[in-house]
Amino acid sequence: MSDGWTDRKRRSICNFLVNSPKGTVFMYSLDTSDISKTTDKVFEMLDEMVGTVGEENVIQVITNNAANYKAAGKRLMEKRKHLYWTPCAAHCIDLMLEDFEKHIPLHKTTISSGRKITTFIYARTMLISILRNFTKGRDLIRPATTRFATSYLTLACLNENKGALMNMFSSKEWTESKFSSIRDGKQVENCVLDNGFWKNIVTCLQAAAPLIKVLRLVDSDEKPAMGFIYEAMNCGRERIKQNFNNVKKSYEPIWNIIDERWEAQLHRPLHAAAYYVNPHFRYSPSFQNDYFVKDGLFKCLDRFILDEDTRSTIDRQMVDFSEARGMFGLNSAKANREKMSPADWWLAYGDGCPELQKFAIRILSLTCSSSGCERNWNAFEMVHTKRRNRLHQKKMNALVYVKSNLKLRNKEKRSHVSSFDDMHSDDEWITEGIDVEDEEDEVEQPLYVNDKKSIILFIHKIYTSSARQEPVENPRQSRARDFPHLPPNQTLPLPRRRRLLLLHSLEALLHYLRQDLLQRDDGTERSDATR
């Protein structure tokens, strides 16, 4: 997966991540501020990333839908014959919602009015206080500029608080406030008390709500969405039709906008193939075994399965799967079709068709959006703060690598992590979520020199163990020893514990140990852990 980000110094950063059933792993980032993001350059970056991971390990490459990324993706598929480029599904759905606002006047005026209401209230602390009295502490969602779904979520929140808002703008607190007499206040009051405005909100939500449900599906990390997006989009279209009581002139403009994006950008062979082999839908009476689904399935088979004998075997096994023969027809297999995740179901009941099983698991384990890249921006924001805004891109890249992947690692319980001391510090961005035992349970752990995160955690234990056993030093003496190059009145650059945690190379750690821990001249006895 790849996506762009702009940091506090206005540098353009391009993130590269790898997604698997275990989670999304941050690989590296590139500073592209001085690079013109032409098709050739984007193709070069994506191709290099595929080479780093290994082409045999890559099934798809996901980017946004910009024209240069789209052209680069096509070139990548021409060079790498065994993978697909697919656009980010979350971005495509965002663009659909944006098109609603752009091309349907009712949506444009209603969202503008809703934005005016929230902006007017949240720009004045007194009105926020009055609002919370009527909404019982609930806040209104304010529109953002990056994700257009937020506009419709704001309308939904306004609709939920319709009664509270109407009571507020009819109350004594509002009429006696100075804001009720200004021009903007009168406009907002008239809008809130206009029944037509609330009817328009309902009309907008009837069109947008089914797509927002799909957006939440593809934007979630809970389960791979590849096997569900095809059916979700079809159900979303039908739900919109029902919301408008099957009146064609009402839902047809909505369908046209959705179909234009779906056919031109979002609909891909991987989506159809995953839908076909998903047991949640394959045995349903409403399963669509049409030309488009089969065409996507066969295109994926042609791209991923080159051996003719294996392909023939899969074709025969596909009949067994469709007819629920063998293990597919077991009572437990039937009962778990919708209870288990599709990939787990194939892992449990697909052993009779190993070739088809491997193909199905690889397809059904895929994500269909690059939302992991956007969530990785939070790690950049936590590392590249106002106080730490001079970090070079290389060092920032290393820190984000530790931050992002340490969170993924901590999702699984590992025996060598549970024995470390509780790491309370102000460095939550690098020690977040570590499962630890009590400090009294001191267990020696081996130092794995090929695992940087293990080194950081292990050395932190050594340092805190040493700090508990050694006598407390005079702050000035400690300062003079640790920072001999600084004038006495200059502020320390970083606390010692944070300085330790920021060491991310083996050489720097060894140098720190020799200089700061093992060569003190106070003659204090060292514990085994300190040695």
Coordinates of C-alpha atoms in Angstrom, one line a residue:
M1 CA 0.0 0.0 0.0
S2 CA 1.2 3.5 -0.7
D3 CA -0.2 7.0 0.2
G4 CA 1.1 10.5 0.6
W5 CA 1.4 12.7 3.7
T6 CA 2.6 16.3 4.4
D7 CA 4.4 17.0 7.6
R8 CA 4.7 20.1 9.7
K9 CA 7.6 21.4 7.7
R10 CA 5.5 21.0 4.5
R11 CA 7.6 18.1 3.3
S12 CA 5.8 15.6 1.1
I13 CA 6.2 12.1 2.6
C14 CA 5.3 9.0 0.7
N15 CA 4.5 6.0 3.0
F16 CA 4.9 2.3 2.0
L17 CA 3.2 -0.4 4.0
V18 CA 2.5 -4.1 3.6
N19 CA -0.8 -5.7 4.6
S20 CA -1.3 -9.3 5.5
P21 CA -3.8 -11.3 7.6
K22 CA -1.6 -10.5 10.6
G23 CA -2.0 -6.7 10.1
T24 CA -0.5 -3.8 8.4
V25 CA 3.3 -3.4 8.6
F26 CA 5.1 -0.1 8.0
M27 CA 8.0 -0.6 5.7
Y28 CA 9.5 2.8 5.0
S29 CA 8.8 6.3 3.8
L30 CA 10.4 8.6 1.2
D31 CA 10.8 12.3 1.2
T32 CA 9.3 13.3 -2.2
S33 CA 9.4 17.1 -1.7
D34 CA 12.0 17.6 -4.5
I35 CA 10.5 14.9 -6.8
S36 CA 7.9 15.6 -9.4
K37 CA 5.4 12.8 -9.0
T38 CA 5.2 11.9 -12.6
T39 CA 3.9 8.5 -13.8
D40 CA 7.5 7.3 -14.4
K41 CA 8.6 8.3 -10.8
V42 CA 5.6 6.8 -9.2
F43 CA 6.1 3.6 -11.2
E44 CA 9.7 3.5 -10.1
M45 CA 8.8 3.8 -6.4
L46 CA 6.1 1.2 -6.6
D47 CA 8.3 -1.3 -8.6
E48 CA 11.1 -0.9 -6.1
M49 CA 8.7 -1.6 -3.2
V50 CA 7.5 -4.8 -4.9
G51 CA 11.1 -5.9 -5.5
T52 CA 11.8 -5.3 -1.8
V53 CA 8.9 -7.4 -0.6
G54 CA 9.3 -10.0 -3.3
E55 CA 7.0 -10.3 -6.3
E56 CA 6.0 -13.8 -5.3
N57 CA 4.6 -12.4 -2.1
V58 CA 2.6 -9.6 -3.6
I59 CA -1.0 -10.1 -4.9
Q60 CA -2.1 -6.5 -5.2
V61 CA -0.8 -2.9 -4.9
I62 CA -3.2 -0.3 -3.5
T63 CA -2.8 3.4 -4.1
N64 CA -5.2 6.4 -4.4
N65 CA -7.0 7.1 -7.6
A66 CA -4.9 10.0 -8.9
A67 CA -4.2 9.9 -12.6
N68 CA -0.4 9.4 -12.2
Y69 CA -0.9 6.5 -9.7
K70 CA -3.5 4.9 -12.0
A71 CA -1.1 5.1 -15.0
A72 CA 1.8 3.8 -12.9
G73 CA -0.4 0.9 -11.6
K74 CA -1.1 -0.1 -15.2
R75 CA 2.6 -0.1 -16.1
L76 CA 3.3 -2.1 -13.0
M77 CA 0.8 -4.8 -14.0
E78 CA 2.4 -4.9 -17.5
K79 CA 5.9 -5.5 -15.9
R80 CA 4.8 -7.7 -13.0
K81 CA 2.5 -10.3 -14.6
H82 CA 1.3 -11.9 -11.3
L83 CA -0.2 -9.0 -9.4
Y84 CA -3.0 -6.5 -9.6
W85 CA -3.1 -2.7 -9.1
T86 CA -6.3 -1.7 -7.4
P87 CA -7.5 1.7 -6.3
C88 CA -8.3 2.4 -2.7
A89 CA -12.0 1.5 -2.1
A90 CA -12.4 4.0 0.7
H91 CA -11.1 6.8 -1.5
C92 CA -13.5 5.8 -4.3
I93 CA -16.5 5.9 -2.0
D94 CA -15.3 9.3 -0.6
L95 CA -15.3 10.5 -4.2
M96 CA -18.8 9.2 -4.8
L97 CA -20.0 11.2 -1.7
E98 CA -18.1 14.2 -3.0
D99 CA -19.9 13.9 -6.3
F100 CA -23.2 13.9 -4.5
E101 CA -22.3 17.3 -3.0
K102 CA -21.0 18.6 -6.3
H103 CA -23.7 17.5 -8.8
I104 CA -26.9 17.4 -6.7
P105 CA -28.0 20.9 -5.7
L106 CA -30.1 19.7 -2.8
H107 CA -27.1 18.1 -1.2
K108 CA -24.9 21.1 -1.8
T109 CA -27.2 23.6 -0.2
T110 CA -28.1 21.3 2.7
I111 CA -24.5 20.5 3.6
S112 CA -23.6 24.2 3.3
S113 CA -26.4 25.1 5.8
G114 CA -25.4 22.3 8.2
R115 CA -21.8 23.5 8.0
K116 CA -22.9 27.1 8.8
I117 CA -24.8 25.9 11.9
T118 CA -22.0 23.9 13.4
T119 CA -19.4 26.6 12.5
F120 CA -21.5 29.3 14.1
I121 CA -22.0 27.4 17.3
Y122 CA -18.5 26.1 17.8
A123 CA -16.9 29.5 17.1
R124 CA -18.6 30.8 20.3
T125 CA -17.9 29.2 23.7
M126 CA -21.2 30.5 25.2
L127 CA -23.2 28.8 22.5
I128 CA -21.3 25.6 23.0
S129 CA -22.3 25.7 26.7
I130 CA -25.9 26.3 25.9
L131 CA -25.9 23.6 23.2
R132 CA -24.6 21.0 25.7
N133 CA -27.3 21.9 28.2
F134 CA -30.0 21.0 25.6
T135 CA -28.1 18.0 24.1
K136 CA -27.2 16.6 27.5
G137 CA -23.5 16.9 26.8
R138 CA -23.4 15.6 23.3
D139 CA -21.4 17.5 20.7
L140 CA -22.1 18.0 17.0
I141 CA -19.6 16.6 14.5
R142 CA -18.0 19.3 12.6
P143 CA -17.2 18.9 8.9
A144 CA -13.6 18.1 7.9
T145 CA -11.9 19.1 4.7
T146 CA -10.3 15.8 3.9
R147 CA -13.0 13.1 4.0
F148 CA -16.4 14.1 2.5
A149 CA -18.2 11.4 4.5
T150 CA -17.8 13.7 7.5
S151 CA -20.2 16.1 5.9
Y152 CA -23.0 13.5 5.9
L153 CA -22.1 12.3 9.4
T154 CA -22.6 15.9 10.5
L155 CA -26.0 15.9 8.9
A156 CA -26.8 12.7 10.7
C157 CA -25.8 14.1 14.0
L158 CA -27.8 17.3 13.4
N159 CA -30.8 15.1 12.6
E160 CA -30.4 13.1 15.8
N161 CA -30.3 16.4 17.8
K162 CA -33.1 18.0 15.9
G163 CA -35.3 18.5 18.9
A164 CA -32.5 19.8 21.1
L165 CA -31.4 22.3 18.5
M166 CA -35.0 23.6 17.9
N167 CA -35.5 23.9 21.6
M168 CA -32.2 25.8 22.0
F169 CA -33.0 28.4 19.3
S170 CA -36.5 28.9 20.8
S171 CA -35.2 29.2 24.4
K172 CA -34.9 32.2 26.6
E173 CA -31.1 31.6 26.8
W174 CA -30.8 32.1 23.0
T175 CA -33.2 35.1 22.7
E176 CA -31.4 36.9 25.6
S177 CA -28.0 36.3 24.2
K178 CA -26.2 38.9 22.1
F179 CA -25.8 36.4 19.2
S180 CA -29.5 36.2 18.5
S181 CA -29.5 39.8 17.2
I182 CA -26.6 39.6 14.8
R183 CA -27.1 38.7 11.1
D184 CA -25.4 35.3 11.1
G185 CA -27.3 34.4 14.3
K186 CA -30.7 35.2 12.7
Q187 CA -29.8 33.2 9.6
V188 CA -28.8 30.1 11.7
E189 CA -32.0 30.5 13.8
N190 CA -34.2 30.6 10.7
C191 CA -32.4 27.6 9.2
V192 CA -32.8 25.5 12.4
L193 CA -36.5 26.4 12.8
D194 CA -37.2 25.6 9.1
N195 CA -39.0 22.3 8.6
G196 CA -37.8 22.2 5.0
F197 CA -34.2 22.0 6.1
W198 CA -34.8 18.9 8.2
K199 CA -36.7 17.2 5.3
N200 CA -33.7 17.9 3.1
I201 CA -31.3 16.4 5.6
V202 CA -33.4 13.2 5.6
T203 CA -33.3 13.1 1.8
C204 CA -29.5 13.5 1.8
L205 CA -29.1 10.7 4.3
Q206 CA -31.3 8.4 2.3
A207 CA -28.7 8.6 -0.5
A208 CA -25.5 8.7 1.6
A209 CA -26.2 6.3 4.5
P210 CA -25.9 3.1 2.5
L211 CA -22.5 4.2 1.1
I212 CA -21.3 5.3 4.5
K213 CA -22.0 1.7 5.7
V214 CA -19.8 0.4 2.9
L215 CA -17.2 2.9 3.7
R216 CA -17.1 1.7 7.3
L217 CA -16.7 -1.9 6.0
V218 CA -13.7 -1.2 3.8
D219 CA -12.2 1.3 6.3
S220 CA -12.1 -1.3 9.1
D221 CA -9.2 -3.4 10.3
E222 CA -11.4 -6.0 11.9
K223 CA -11.6 -8.3 8.9
P224 CA -10.4 -8.3 5.3
A225 CA -13.1 -6.7 3.2
M226 CA -12.1 -8.1 -0.2
G227 CA -14.7 -10.8 -0.1
F228 CA -17.5 -8.5 0.9
I229 CA -17.2 -5.3 -1.1
Y230 CA -18.9 -6.6 -4.3
E231 CA -22.0 -7.7 -2.4
A232 CA -21.9 -4.6 -0.2
M233 CA -22.0 -2.2 -3.2
N234 CA -24.9 -4.1 -4.8
C235 CA -26.8 -4.1 -1.5
G236 CA -26.1 -0.4 -1.1
R237 CA -27.5 0.5 -4.5
E238 CA -30.7 -1.5 -3.8
R239 CA -31.0 0.1 -0.4
I240 CA -30.9 3.6 -1.9
K241 CA -33.6 2.5 -4.3
Q242 CA -35.8 1.4 -1.4
N243 CA -35.1 4.6 0.5
F244 CA -36.7 6.5 -2.4
N245 CA -39.7 4.2 -2.6
N246 CA -38.5 2.8 -5.9
V247 CA -39.2 6.2 -7.6
K248 CA -36.8 6.2 -10.5
K249 CA -36.5 9.9 -11.0
S250 CA -35.4 10.2 -7.3
Y251 CA -32.8 7.5 -7.1
E252 CA -31.5 7.4 -10.7
P253 CA -29.2 10.5 -10.3
I254 CA -27.7 8.8 -7.3
W255 CA -27.2 5.5 -9.2
N256 CA -25.6 7.3 -12.1
I257 CA -22.9 8.8 -9.9
I258 CA -22.2 5.5 -8.2
D259 CA -22.1 3.5 -11.4
E260 CA -19.7 6.0 -13.0
R261 CA -17.2 5.6 -10.2
W262 CA -17.8 1.9 -9.8
E263 CA -17.4 1.0 -13.5
A264 CA -14.5 3.3 -14.2
Q265 CA -12.4 2.9 -11.0
L266 CA -13.6 0.6 -8.2
H267 CA -14.9 -2.6 -9.9
R268 CA -11.9 -4.9 -10.3
P269 CA -11.5 -8.6 -11.0
L270 CA -10.2 -9.3 -7.5
H271 CA -13.5 -8.0 -6.1
A272 CA -15.6 -10.4 -8.3
A273 CA -13.3 -13.4 -7.6
A274 CA -13.4 -12.9 -3.9
Y275 CA -17.2 -12.7 -4.0
Y276 CA -17.4 -15.9 -6.0
V277 CA -15.3 -18.0 -3.5
N278 CA -16.8 -16.4 -0.4
P279 CA -18.9 -19.1 1.3
H280 CA -21.0 -16.3 2.9
F281 CA -22.6 -15.6 -0.5
R282 CA -21.8 -18.6 -2.7
Y283 CA -24.5 -20.8 -1.3
S284 CA -27.1 -18.1 -0.9
P285 CA -30.2 -18.1 -3.2
S286 CA -29.5 -14.5 -4.1
F287 CA -25.9 -15.3 -5.3
Q288 CA -25.2 -13.5 -8.6
N289 CA -23.5 -16.1 -10.8
D290 CA -23.5 -13.8 -13.8
Y291 CA -21.0 -12.9 -16.6
F292 CA -19.3 -10.1 -14.7
V293 CA -18.5 -12.3 -11.6
K294 CA -17.2 -15.2 -13.7
D295 CA -15.2 -12.9 -15.9
G296 CA -13.4 -11.5 -12.8
L297 CA -12.8 -14.9 -11.4
F298 CA -11.3 -16.3 -14.6
K299 CA -9.1 -13.2 -15.1
C300 CA -7.7 -13.7 -11.6
L301 CA -7.0 -17.4 -12.3
D302 CA -5.3 -16.6 -15.6
R303 CA -3.1 -14.1 -13.9
F304 CA -2.2 -16.1 -10.8
I305 CA -2.2 -19.7 -12.0
L306 CA 0.1 -20.2 -15.0
D307 CA 0.6 -24.0 -14.8
E308 CA -2.0 -25.6 -17.1
D309 CA -2.3 -28.8 -15.0
T310 CA -2.9 -26.8 -11.8
R311 CA -5.5 -24.6 -13.6
S312 CA -7.4 -27.7 -14.8
T313 CA -7.4 -29.1 -11.3
I314 CA -8.8 -25.9 -9.9
D315 CA -11.5 -25.9 -12.5
R316 CA -12.6 -29.3 -11.4
Q317 CA -12.3 -28.4 -7.7
M318 CA -14.5 -25.3 -8.4
V319 CA -17.4 -27.7 -9.3
D320 CA -17.0 -29.5 -6.0
F321 CA -17.1 -26.2 -4.1
S322 CA -20.1 -25.0 -6.0
E323 CA -22.0 -28.2 -5.5
A324 CA -20.9 -28.5 -1.8
R325 CA -19.3 -31.9 -2.3
G326 CA -16.9 -33.6 0.0
M327 CA -15.8 -31.6 3.1
F328 CA -17.7 -28.6 1.7
G329 CA -21.0 -30.5 2.4
L330 CA -20.3 -31.4 6.0
N331 CA -22.9 -30.2 8.5
S332 CA -20.3 -28.2 10.3
A333 CA -19.1 -26.6 7.1
K334 CA -22.7 -25.6 6.3
A335 CA -23.3 -24.3 9.8
N336 CA -20.1 -22.2 9.7
R337 CA -20.4 -20.6 6.3
E338 CA -21.5 -17.3 7.8
K339 CA -20.1 -17.7 11.3
M340 CA -16.4 -18.1 10.4
S341 CA -14.3 -15.6 8.4
P342 CA -14.1 -16.8 4.7
A343 CA -10.4 -17.5 4.9
D344 CA -10.7 -19.5 8.1
W345 CA -13.6 -21.4 6.6
W346 CA -11.4 -22.4 3.6
L347 CA -8.6 -23.3 5.9
A348 CA -10.9 -25.6 7.9
Y349 CA -12.9 -27.3 5.1
G350 CA -10.8 -26.8 1.9
D351 CA -8.2 -29.5 2.4
G352 CA -9.9 -31.8 -0.2
C353 CA -9.1 -29.1 -2.8
P354 CA -5.7 -27.8 -1.9
E355 CA -5.0 -25.9 -5.1
L356 CA -8.3 -24.0 -4.9
Q357 CA -7.9 -23.6 -1.2
K358 CA -4.6 -21.8 -1.6
F359 CA -6.1 -19.5 -4.3
A360 CA -9.2 -18.7 -2.3
I361 CA -7.3 -18.0 1.0
R362 CA -4.9 -15.6 -0.8
I363 CA -7.8 -13.7 -2.4
L364 CA -10.0 -13.6 0.7
S365 CA -7.2 -12.4 3.0
L366 CA -6.8 -9.1 1.0
T367 CA -7.7 -5.6 2.1
C368 CA -9.3 -3.3 -0.4
S369 CA -8.3 0.1 0.9
S370 CA -5.1 1.9 1.9
S371 CA -6.6 3.2 5.1
G372 CA -3.6 1.8 7.0
C373 CA -1.5 4.5 5.4
E374 CA -3.8 7.2 6.7
R375 CA -3.7 5.7 10.2
N376 CA 0.1 5.7 10.0
W377 CA -0.1 9.5 9.7
N378 CA -1.0 9.5 13.4
A379 CA 2.4 7.9 14.1
F380 CA 4.1 10.6 12.1
E381 CA 2.2 13.3 14.0
M382 CA 3.2 11.9 17.3
V383 CA 6.9 11.6 16.3
H384 CA 7.1 14.9 14.4
T385 CA 5.8 17.3 16.9
K386 CA 6.3 21.0 17.3
R387 CA 9.2 20.4 19.8
R388 CA 10.7 17.7 17.5
N389 CA 10.2 19.4 14.2
R390 CA 13.9 19.3 13.0
L391 CA 14.1 15.6 12.7
H392 CA 15.7 14.5 9.5
Q393 CA 13.5 12.2 7.4
K394 CA 15.8 9.2 7.9
K395 CA 15.6 9.4 11.7
M396 CA 11.8 10.1 11.6
N397 CA 11.4 7.1 9.3
A398 CA 13.2 4.9 11.9
L399 CA 11.1 6.2 14.8
V400 CA 7.8 5.7 12.9
Y401 CA 9.0 2.2 11.9
V402 CA 9.4 1.3 15.6
K403 CA 6.2 3.1 16.7
S404 CA 3.9 1.5 14.1
N405 CA 5.3 -2.0 14.1
L406 CA 5.6 -2.2 17.8
K407 CA 1.9 -1.6 18.1
L408 CA 1.3 -4.5 15.6
R409 CA 3.7 -6.8 17.5
N410 CA 1.9 -6.1 20.8
K411 CA -1.4 -7.3 19.4
E412 CA -0.1 -10.9 19.9
K413 CA 0.9 -12.2 23.3
R414 CA 4.6 -13.2 23.3
S415 CA 6.3 -14.9 26.2
H416 CA 9.4 -12.8 26.1
V417 CA 7.5 -9.6 26.4
S418 CA 5.4 -10.5 29.4
S419 CA 8.5 -10.6 31.7
F420 CA 9.6 -7.1 31.2
D421 CA 9.2 -4.4 33.8
D422 CA 6.3 -2.0 33.6
M423 CA 7.5 0.8 31.3
H424 CA 5.9 3.9 32.7
S425 CA 7.3 7.0 31.1
D426 CA 6.4 10.0 29.0
D427 CA 7.4 8.1 25.9
E428 CA 4.1 6.5 25.3
W429 CA 4.5 6.8 21.6
I430 CA 7.2 4.1 21.6
T431 CA 6.2 2.0 24.6
E432 CA 2.4 2.0 24.1
G433 CA 0.5 -1.1 25.0
I434 CA 3.2 -3.4 26.3
D435 CA 2.0 -6.2 28.5
V436 CA 4.2 -6.6 31.5
E437 CA 4.4 -8.3 34.9
D438 CA 5.2 -6.9 38.3
E439 CA 8.7 -5.5 38.9
E440 CA 9.5 -8.2 41.4
D441 CA 9.4 -10.9 38.7
E442 CA 12.9 -10.4 37.4
V443 CA 13.7 -12.9 34.7
E444 CA 16.8 -12.8 32.6
Q445 CA 16.1 -12.5 28.8
P446 CA 18.5 -13.2 26.0
L447 CA 19.7 -10.2 23.9
Y448 CA 18.7 -10.7 20.3
V449 CA 21.1 -8.6 18.3
N450 CA 19.1 -9.0 15.1
D451 CA 15.9 -7.5 16.6
K452 CA 16.1 -3.8 17.2
K453 CA 12.8 -3.6 19.2
S454 CA 14.0 -6.4 21.5
I455 CA 17.2 -4.5 22.1
I456 CA 15.4 -1.3 23.0
L457 CA 13.1 -3.1 25.5
F458 CA 15.8 -5.2 27.0
I459 CA 18.2 -2.3 27.5
H460 CA 15.4 -0.3 29.1
K461 CA 15.1 -3.1 31.7
I462 CA 18.8 -3.0 32.3
Y463 CA 18.8 0.8 32.8
T464 CA 15.8 0.9 35.2
S465 CA 17.2 -2.1 37.1
S466 CA 20.5 -0.2 37.5
A467 CA 18.7 3.0 38.5
R468 CA 16.9 1.2 41.4
Q469 CA 20.1 -0.3 42.8
E470 CA 22.6 2.6 42.6
P471 CA 22.6 5.6 45.0
V472 CA 20.9 8.8 43.9
E473 CA 23.5 11.3 42.5
N474 CA 23.6 15.0 42.8
P475 CA 21.8 16.4 39.8
R476 CA 24.7 18.7 38.9
Q477 CA 27.2 15.9 39.0
S478 CA 24.9 13.7 36.9
R479 CA 24.5 16.5 34.5
A480 CA 28.2 17.2 34.2
R481 CA 28.9 13.5 33.6
D482 CA 26.1 12.9 31.1
F483 CA 26.3 16.2 29.2
P484 CA 29.9 17.5 29.5
H485 CA 29.6 19.5 26.2
L486 CA 26.7 21.7 27.5
P487 CA 27.1 25.0 29.5
P488 CA 25.8 24.7 33.1
N489 CA 22.8 26.9 32.4
Q490 CA 21.6 25.3 29.2
T491 CA 18.4 23.2 29.1
L492 CA 19.0 19.5 28.6
P493 CA 18.0 18.4 25.1
L494 CA 16.1 15.2 26.3
P495 CA 15.5 13.3 29.5
R496 CA 17.9 10.4 29.9
R497 CA 15.2 7.7 29.6
R498 CA 13.9 9.3 26.4
R499 CA 17.4 9.5 25.1
L500 CA 17.8 5.8 25.7
L501 CA 14.6 5.0 23.9
L502 CA 15.6 7.0 20.9
L503 CA 18.7 4.9 20.2
H504 CA 17.6 2.8 17.3
S505 CA 21.0 1.4 16.0
L506 CA 23.0 -1.4 17.6
E507 CA 26.2 0.7 17.4
A508 CA 24.6 3.6 19.2
L509 CA 23.2 1.3 21.9
L510 CA 26.6 -0.4 22.5
H511 CA 28.3 3.0 22.7
Y512 CA 25.7 4.3 25.2
L513 CA 26.2 1.2 27.4
R514 CA 29.9 1.5 27.5
Q515 CA 30.0 5.2 28.2
D516 CA 26.9 5.6 30.5
L517 CA 26.4 2.3 32.3
L518 CA 29.5 0.2 32.5
Q519 CA 32.3 2.7 33.0
R520 CA 31.1 4.7 36.0
D521 CA 33.8 5.4 38.5
D522 CA 31.7 5.3 41.7
G523 CA 32.7 1.7 42.4
T524 CA 29.1 0.6 43.1
E525 CA 28.5 -3.2 42.8
R526 CA 26.7 -4.1 39.7
S527 CA 23.8 -6.6 39.5
D528 CA 23.8 -9.4 37.0
A529 CA 21.2 -7.6 35.0
T530 CA 23.3 -4.5 34.8
R531 CA 26.4 -6.5 33.7

